[in-house]
Short mmCIF file of C-alpha atoms in Angstrom, two decimals:
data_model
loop_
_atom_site.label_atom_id
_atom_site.label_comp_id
_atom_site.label_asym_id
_atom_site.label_seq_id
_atom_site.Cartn_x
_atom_site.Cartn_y
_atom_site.Cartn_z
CA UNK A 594 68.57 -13.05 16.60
CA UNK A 595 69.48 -12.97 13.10
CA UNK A 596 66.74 -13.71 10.09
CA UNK A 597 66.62 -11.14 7.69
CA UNK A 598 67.96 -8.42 9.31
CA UNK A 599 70.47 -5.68 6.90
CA UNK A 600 72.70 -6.94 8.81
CA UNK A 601 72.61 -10.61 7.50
CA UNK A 602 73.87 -9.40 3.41
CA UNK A 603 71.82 -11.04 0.76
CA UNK A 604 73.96 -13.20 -1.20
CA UNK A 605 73.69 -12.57 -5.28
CA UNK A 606 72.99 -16.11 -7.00
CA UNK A 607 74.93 -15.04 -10.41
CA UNK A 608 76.50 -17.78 -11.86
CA UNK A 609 79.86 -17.90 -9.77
CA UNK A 610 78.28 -18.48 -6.91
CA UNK A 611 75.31 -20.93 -8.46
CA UNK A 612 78.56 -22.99 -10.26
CA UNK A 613 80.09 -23.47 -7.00
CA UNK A 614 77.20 -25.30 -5.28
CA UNK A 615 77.81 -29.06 -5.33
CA UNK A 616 73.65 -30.30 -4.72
CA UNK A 617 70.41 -28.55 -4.62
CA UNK A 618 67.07 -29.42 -3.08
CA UNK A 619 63.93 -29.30 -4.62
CA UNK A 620 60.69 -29.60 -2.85
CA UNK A 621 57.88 -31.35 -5.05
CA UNK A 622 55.14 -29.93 -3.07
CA UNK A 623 56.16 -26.49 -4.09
CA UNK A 624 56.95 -26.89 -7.68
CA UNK A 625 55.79 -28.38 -10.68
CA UNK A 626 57.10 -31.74 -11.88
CA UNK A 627 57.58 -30.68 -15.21
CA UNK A 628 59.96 -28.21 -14.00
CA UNK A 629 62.36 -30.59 -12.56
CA UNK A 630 61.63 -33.99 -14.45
CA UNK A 631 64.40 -34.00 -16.55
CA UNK A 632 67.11 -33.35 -13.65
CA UNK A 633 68.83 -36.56 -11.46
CA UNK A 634 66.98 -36.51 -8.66
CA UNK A 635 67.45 -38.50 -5.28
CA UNK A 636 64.91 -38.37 -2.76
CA UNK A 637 65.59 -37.56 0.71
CA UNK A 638 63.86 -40.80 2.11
CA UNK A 639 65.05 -40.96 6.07
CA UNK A 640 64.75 -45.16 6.27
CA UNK A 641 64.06 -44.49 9.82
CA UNK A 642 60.86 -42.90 9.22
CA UNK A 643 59.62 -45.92 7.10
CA UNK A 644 56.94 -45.04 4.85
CA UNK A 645 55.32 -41.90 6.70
CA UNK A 646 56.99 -39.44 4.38
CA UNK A 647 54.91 -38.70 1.06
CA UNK A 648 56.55 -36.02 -1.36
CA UNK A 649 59.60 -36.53 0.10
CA UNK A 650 62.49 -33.24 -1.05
CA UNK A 651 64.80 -34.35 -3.78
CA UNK A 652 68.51 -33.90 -4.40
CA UNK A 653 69.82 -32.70 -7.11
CA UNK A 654 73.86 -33.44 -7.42
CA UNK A 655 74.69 -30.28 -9.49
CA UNK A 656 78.59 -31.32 -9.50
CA UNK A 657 77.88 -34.26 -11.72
CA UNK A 658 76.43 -32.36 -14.20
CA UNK A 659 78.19 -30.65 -17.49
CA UNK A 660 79.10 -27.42 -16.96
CA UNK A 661 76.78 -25.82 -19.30
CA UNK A 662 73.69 -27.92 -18.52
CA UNK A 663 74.61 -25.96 -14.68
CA UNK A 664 74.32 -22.84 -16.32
CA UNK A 665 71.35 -24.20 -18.41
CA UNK A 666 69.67 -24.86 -14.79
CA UNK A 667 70.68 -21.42 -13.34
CA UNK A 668 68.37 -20.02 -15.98
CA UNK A 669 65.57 -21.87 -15.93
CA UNK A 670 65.73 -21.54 -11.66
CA UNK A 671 66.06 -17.47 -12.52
CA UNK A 672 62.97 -17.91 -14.48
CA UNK A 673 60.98 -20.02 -12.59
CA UNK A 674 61.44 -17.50 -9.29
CA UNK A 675 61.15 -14.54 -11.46
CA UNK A 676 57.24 -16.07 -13.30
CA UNK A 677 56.46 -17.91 -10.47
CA UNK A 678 57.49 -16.18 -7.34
CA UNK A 679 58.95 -19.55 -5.96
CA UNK A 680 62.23 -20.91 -6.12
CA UNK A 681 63.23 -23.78 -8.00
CA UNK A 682 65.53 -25.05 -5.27
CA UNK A 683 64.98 -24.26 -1.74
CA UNK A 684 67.99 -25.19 -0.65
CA UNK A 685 71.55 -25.49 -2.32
CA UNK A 686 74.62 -26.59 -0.65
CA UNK A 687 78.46 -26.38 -1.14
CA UNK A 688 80.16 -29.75 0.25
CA UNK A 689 83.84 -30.86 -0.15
CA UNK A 690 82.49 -34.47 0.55
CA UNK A 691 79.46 -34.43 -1.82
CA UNK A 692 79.45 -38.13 -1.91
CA UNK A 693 78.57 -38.02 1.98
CA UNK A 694 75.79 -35.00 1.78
CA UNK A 695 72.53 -37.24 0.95
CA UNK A 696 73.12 -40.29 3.23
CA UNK A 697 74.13 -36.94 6.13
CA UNK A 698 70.59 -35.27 5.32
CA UNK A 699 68.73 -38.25 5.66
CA UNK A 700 70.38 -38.42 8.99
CA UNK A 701 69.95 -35.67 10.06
CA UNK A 702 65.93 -35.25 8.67
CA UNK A 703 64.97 -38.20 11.48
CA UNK A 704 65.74 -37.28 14.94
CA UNK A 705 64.46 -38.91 17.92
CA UNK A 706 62.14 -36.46 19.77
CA UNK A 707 61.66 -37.17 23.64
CA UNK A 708 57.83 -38.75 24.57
CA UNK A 709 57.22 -38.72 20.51
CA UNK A 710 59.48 -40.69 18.64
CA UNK A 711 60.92 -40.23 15.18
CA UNK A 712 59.98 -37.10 13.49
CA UNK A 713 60.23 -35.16 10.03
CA UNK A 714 62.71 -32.30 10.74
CA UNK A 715 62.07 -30.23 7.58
CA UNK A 716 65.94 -28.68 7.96
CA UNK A 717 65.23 -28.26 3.56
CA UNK A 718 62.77 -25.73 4.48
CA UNK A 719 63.60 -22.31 4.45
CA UNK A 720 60.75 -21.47 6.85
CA UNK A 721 62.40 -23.93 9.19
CA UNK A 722 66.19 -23.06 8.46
CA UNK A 723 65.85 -19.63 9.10
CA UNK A 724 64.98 -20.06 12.78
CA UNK A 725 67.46 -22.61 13.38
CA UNK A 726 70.34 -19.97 13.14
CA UNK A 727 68.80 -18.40 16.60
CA UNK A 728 67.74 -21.52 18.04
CA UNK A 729 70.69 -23.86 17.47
CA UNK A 730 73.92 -23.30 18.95
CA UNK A 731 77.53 -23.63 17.39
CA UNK A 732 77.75 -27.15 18.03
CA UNK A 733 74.45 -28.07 16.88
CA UNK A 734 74.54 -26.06 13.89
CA UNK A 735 78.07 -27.62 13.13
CA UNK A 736 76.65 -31.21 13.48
CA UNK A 737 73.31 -30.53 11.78
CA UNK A 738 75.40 -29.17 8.45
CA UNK A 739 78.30 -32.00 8.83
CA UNK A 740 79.77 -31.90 5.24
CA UNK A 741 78.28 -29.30 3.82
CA UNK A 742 80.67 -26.64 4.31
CA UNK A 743 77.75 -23.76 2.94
CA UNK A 744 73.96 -23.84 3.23
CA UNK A 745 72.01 -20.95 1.11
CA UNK A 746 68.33 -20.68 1.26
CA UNK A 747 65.51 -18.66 -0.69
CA UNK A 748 64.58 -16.22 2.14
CA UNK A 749 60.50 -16.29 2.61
CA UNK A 750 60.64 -12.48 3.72
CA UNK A 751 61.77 -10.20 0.93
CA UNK A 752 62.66 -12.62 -1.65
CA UNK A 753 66.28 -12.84 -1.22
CA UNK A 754 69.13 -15.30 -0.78
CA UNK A 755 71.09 -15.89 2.10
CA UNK A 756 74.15 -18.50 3.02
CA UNK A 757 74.85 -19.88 6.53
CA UNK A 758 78.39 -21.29 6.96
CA UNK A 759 79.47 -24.15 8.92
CA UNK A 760 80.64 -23.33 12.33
CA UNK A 761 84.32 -23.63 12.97
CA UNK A 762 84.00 -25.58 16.32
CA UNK A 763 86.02 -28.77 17.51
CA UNK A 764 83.38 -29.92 19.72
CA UNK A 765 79.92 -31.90 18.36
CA UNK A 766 79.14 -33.44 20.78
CA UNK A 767 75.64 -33.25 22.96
CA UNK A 768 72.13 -33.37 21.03
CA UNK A 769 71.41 -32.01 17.88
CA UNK A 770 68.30 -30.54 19.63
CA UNK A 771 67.47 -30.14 23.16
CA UNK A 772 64.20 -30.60 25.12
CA UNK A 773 63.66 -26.89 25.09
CA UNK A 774 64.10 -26.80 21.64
CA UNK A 775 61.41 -28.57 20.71
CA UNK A 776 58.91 -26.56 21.64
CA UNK A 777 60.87 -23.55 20.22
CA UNK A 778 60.56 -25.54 16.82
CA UNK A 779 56.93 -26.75 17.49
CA UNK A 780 56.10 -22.55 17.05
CA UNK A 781 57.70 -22.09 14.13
CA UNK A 782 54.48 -22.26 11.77
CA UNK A 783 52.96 -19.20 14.39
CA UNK A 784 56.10 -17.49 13.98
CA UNK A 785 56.43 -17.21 10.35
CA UNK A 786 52.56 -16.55 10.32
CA UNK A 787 53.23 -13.53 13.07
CA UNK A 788 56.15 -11.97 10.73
CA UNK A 789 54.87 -12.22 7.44
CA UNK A 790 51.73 -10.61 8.98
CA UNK A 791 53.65 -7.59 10.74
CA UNK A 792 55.96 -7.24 7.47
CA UNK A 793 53.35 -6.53 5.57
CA UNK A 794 52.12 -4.34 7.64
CA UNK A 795 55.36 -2.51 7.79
CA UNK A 796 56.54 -3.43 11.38
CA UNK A 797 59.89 -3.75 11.12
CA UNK A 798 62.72 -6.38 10.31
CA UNK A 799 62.16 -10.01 11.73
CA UNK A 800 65.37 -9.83 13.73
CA UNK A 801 64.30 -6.95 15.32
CA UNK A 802 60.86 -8.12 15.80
CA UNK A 803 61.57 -11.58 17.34
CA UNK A 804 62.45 -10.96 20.87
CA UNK A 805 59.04 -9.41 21.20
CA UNK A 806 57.11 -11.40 19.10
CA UNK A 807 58.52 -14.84 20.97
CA UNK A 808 57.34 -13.11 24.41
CA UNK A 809 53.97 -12.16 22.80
CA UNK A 810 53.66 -15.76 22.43
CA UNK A 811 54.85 -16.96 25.82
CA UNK A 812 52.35 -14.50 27.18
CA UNK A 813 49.24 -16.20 24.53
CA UNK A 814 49.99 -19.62 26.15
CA UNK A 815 50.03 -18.41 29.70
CA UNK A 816 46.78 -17.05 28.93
CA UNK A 817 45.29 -20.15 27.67
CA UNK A 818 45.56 -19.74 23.79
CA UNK A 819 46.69 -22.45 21.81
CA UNK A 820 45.25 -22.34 18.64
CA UNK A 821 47.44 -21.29 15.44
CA UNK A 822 45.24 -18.49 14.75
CA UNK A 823 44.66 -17.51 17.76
CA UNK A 824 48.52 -16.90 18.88
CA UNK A 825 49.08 -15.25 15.77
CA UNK A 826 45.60 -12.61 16.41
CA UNK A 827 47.05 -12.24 20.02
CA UNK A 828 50.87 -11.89 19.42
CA UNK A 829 50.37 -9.60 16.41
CA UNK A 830 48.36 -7.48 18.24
CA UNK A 831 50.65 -7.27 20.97
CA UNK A 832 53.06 -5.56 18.75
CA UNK A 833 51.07 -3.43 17.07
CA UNK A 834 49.68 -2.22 20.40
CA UNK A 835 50.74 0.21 22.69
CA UNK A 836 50.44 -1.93 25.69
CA UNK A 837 48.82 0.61 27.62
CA UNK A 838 46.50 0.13 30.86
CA UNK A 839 43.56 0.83 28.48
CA UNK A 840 44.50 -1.78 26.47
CA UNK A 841 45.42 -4.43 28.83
CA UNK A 842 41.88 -3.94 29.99
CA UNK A 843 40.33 -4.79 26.38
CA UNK A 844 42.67 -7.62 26.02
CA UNK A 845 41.73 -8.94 29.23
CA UNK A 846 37.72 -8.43 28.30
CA UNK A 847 38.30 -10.62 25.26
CA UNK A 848 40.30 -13.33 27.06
CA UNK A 849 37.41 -13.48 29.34
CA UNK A 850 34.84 -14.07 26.63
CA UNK A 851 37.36 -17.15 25.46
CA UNK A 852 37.49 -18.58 28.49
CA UNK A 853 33.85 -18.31 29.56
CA UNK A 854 31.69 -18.58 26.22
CA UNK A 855 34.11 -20.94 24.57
CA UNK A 856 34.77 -19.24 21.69
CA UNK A 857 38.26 -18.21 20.08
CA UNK A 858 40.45 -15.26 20.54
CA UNK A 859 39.73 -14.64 17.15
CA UNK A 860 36.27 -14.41 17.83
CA UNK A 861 36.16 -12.39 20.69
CA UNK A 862 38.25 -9.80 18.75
CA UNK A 863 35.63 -9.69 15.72
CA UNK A 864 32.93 -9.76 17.70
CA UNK A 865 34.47 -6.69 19.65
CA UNK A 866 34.89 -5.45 16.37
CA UNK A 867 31.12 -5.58 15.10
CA UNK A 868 30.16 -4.72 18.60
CA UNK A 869 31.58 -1.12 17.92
CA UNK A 870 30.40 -0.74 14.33
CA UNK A 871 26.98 -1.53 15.56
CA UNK A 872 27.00 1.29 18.44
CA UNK A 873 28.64 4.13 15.99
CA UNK A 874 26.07 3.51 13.25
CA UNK A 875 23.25 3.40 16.25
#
């Protein structure tokens, strides 16, 4: 499960490899519109989700711009991440059809879940993208990227750049997400949550800690959780813990208390928490 693992090499966004990027996407909920109100923007309207998409991410089509406005842009997206700790383009993307890369995206950002409907598949978002690489196989990844030959991304977790290239596969067919899927991409939001919280803590590499983390969650549902914050309390704990008898006993005590006195897991654990404060100071 690759995310940001060593293994998975930053890339360096100099100027070579920002010149060679045919589009960029910016996301207008993230940055300010002064920052990008000058720049040819297209948004990334799916017509089959109608009107339900406010803010909708924008593409830029860096090709058709001078070369030194490009390097003009490089700058100002160096300075934007370096003063305001976001990038100016979540995604960029290296095409040899750019002509076909919006109408593809907007595609590809409206698939037809089962029992649902059309959704908003946020594939521009970094905290989505990043999963996808251990979610989708091959074949899906192939037909999810299409003609964009390279897709880099502003990596959430340590602030770095990484590029996934399009598989080399000669079959696309099946669906571009499967049943199971879904609810792998319905956790997404608790697993980011889960990983930023253990990195800061100093857990360990996301690649390392998914396996564990995804059965921490399995385990959370099976035991009636389904709150955001209360997977994240349980799963996080989970790996921080030893998973001793002892504390399979406290874990069960709280779970208890959540099923019983309806409260949350979070809850339970804090009032655990006081619980003990108020017998040492007694």
């Amino acid at each position: 499960m690759d995310l940001d693992s060593p293994d998975a090499a930053p890339v360096d966004l100099g100027h070579r490899t920002f010149l060679a990027q045919t589009h960029g996407i910016v996301d207008p909920t993230q940055v300010a519109a002064a920052q990008f109100a000058d720049l040819p923007v297209e948004p990334l309207n799916p017509p089959l989700l109608g009107r339900r998409l406010h803010n909708p991410p924008l593409l830029v089509a860096l090709h058709a711009l001078p070369w030194q406005a490009r390097l003009e842009l490089l700058e100002r997206a160096d300075a934007q991440l370096r003063d305001r700790g976001r990038p100016l383009f979540c995604t960029l993307l290296e095409s040899d059809a750019p002509d076909r890369v919006r109408p593809h995206l907007m595609s590809r950002m409206a698939p037809l879940r089962p029992r649902t409907g059309r959704v908003l598949f946020r594939v521009h978002d970094a905290r989505v993208f990043r999963h996808l690489r251990w979610m989708l196989g091959p074949s899906q990844m192939a037909q999810l990227m299409g003609p964009i030959t390279a897709w880099t991304w502003h990596e959430p977790l340590g602030n770095t750049w990484r590029t996934q290239l399009r598989p080399a596969t000669g079959v696309l067919s099946g669906a571009l997400i499967d049943p199971d899927q879904w609810e792998q991409l319905a956790q997404v939001a608790c697993i980011n949550g889960c990983l930023r919280d253990l990195a800061e803590a100093g857990a360990g590499h996301a690649s390392t800690l998914l396996p564990a983390l995804l059965q921490a969650l399995r385990e959370a549902h099976n035991a009636g959780l389904h709150e955001l914050d209360d997977l994240q309390w349980y799963a996080c704990q989970r790996l921080r813990g030893t998973g001793d008898p002892a504390e399979q006993v406290v874990v069960s005590r709280r779970l208890e208390r959540v099923h019983q006195q309806g409260m949350s897991y979070r809850m339970a654990c804090q009032l655990e928490l006081q619980h003990g404060l108020q017998t040492e100071a007694a």
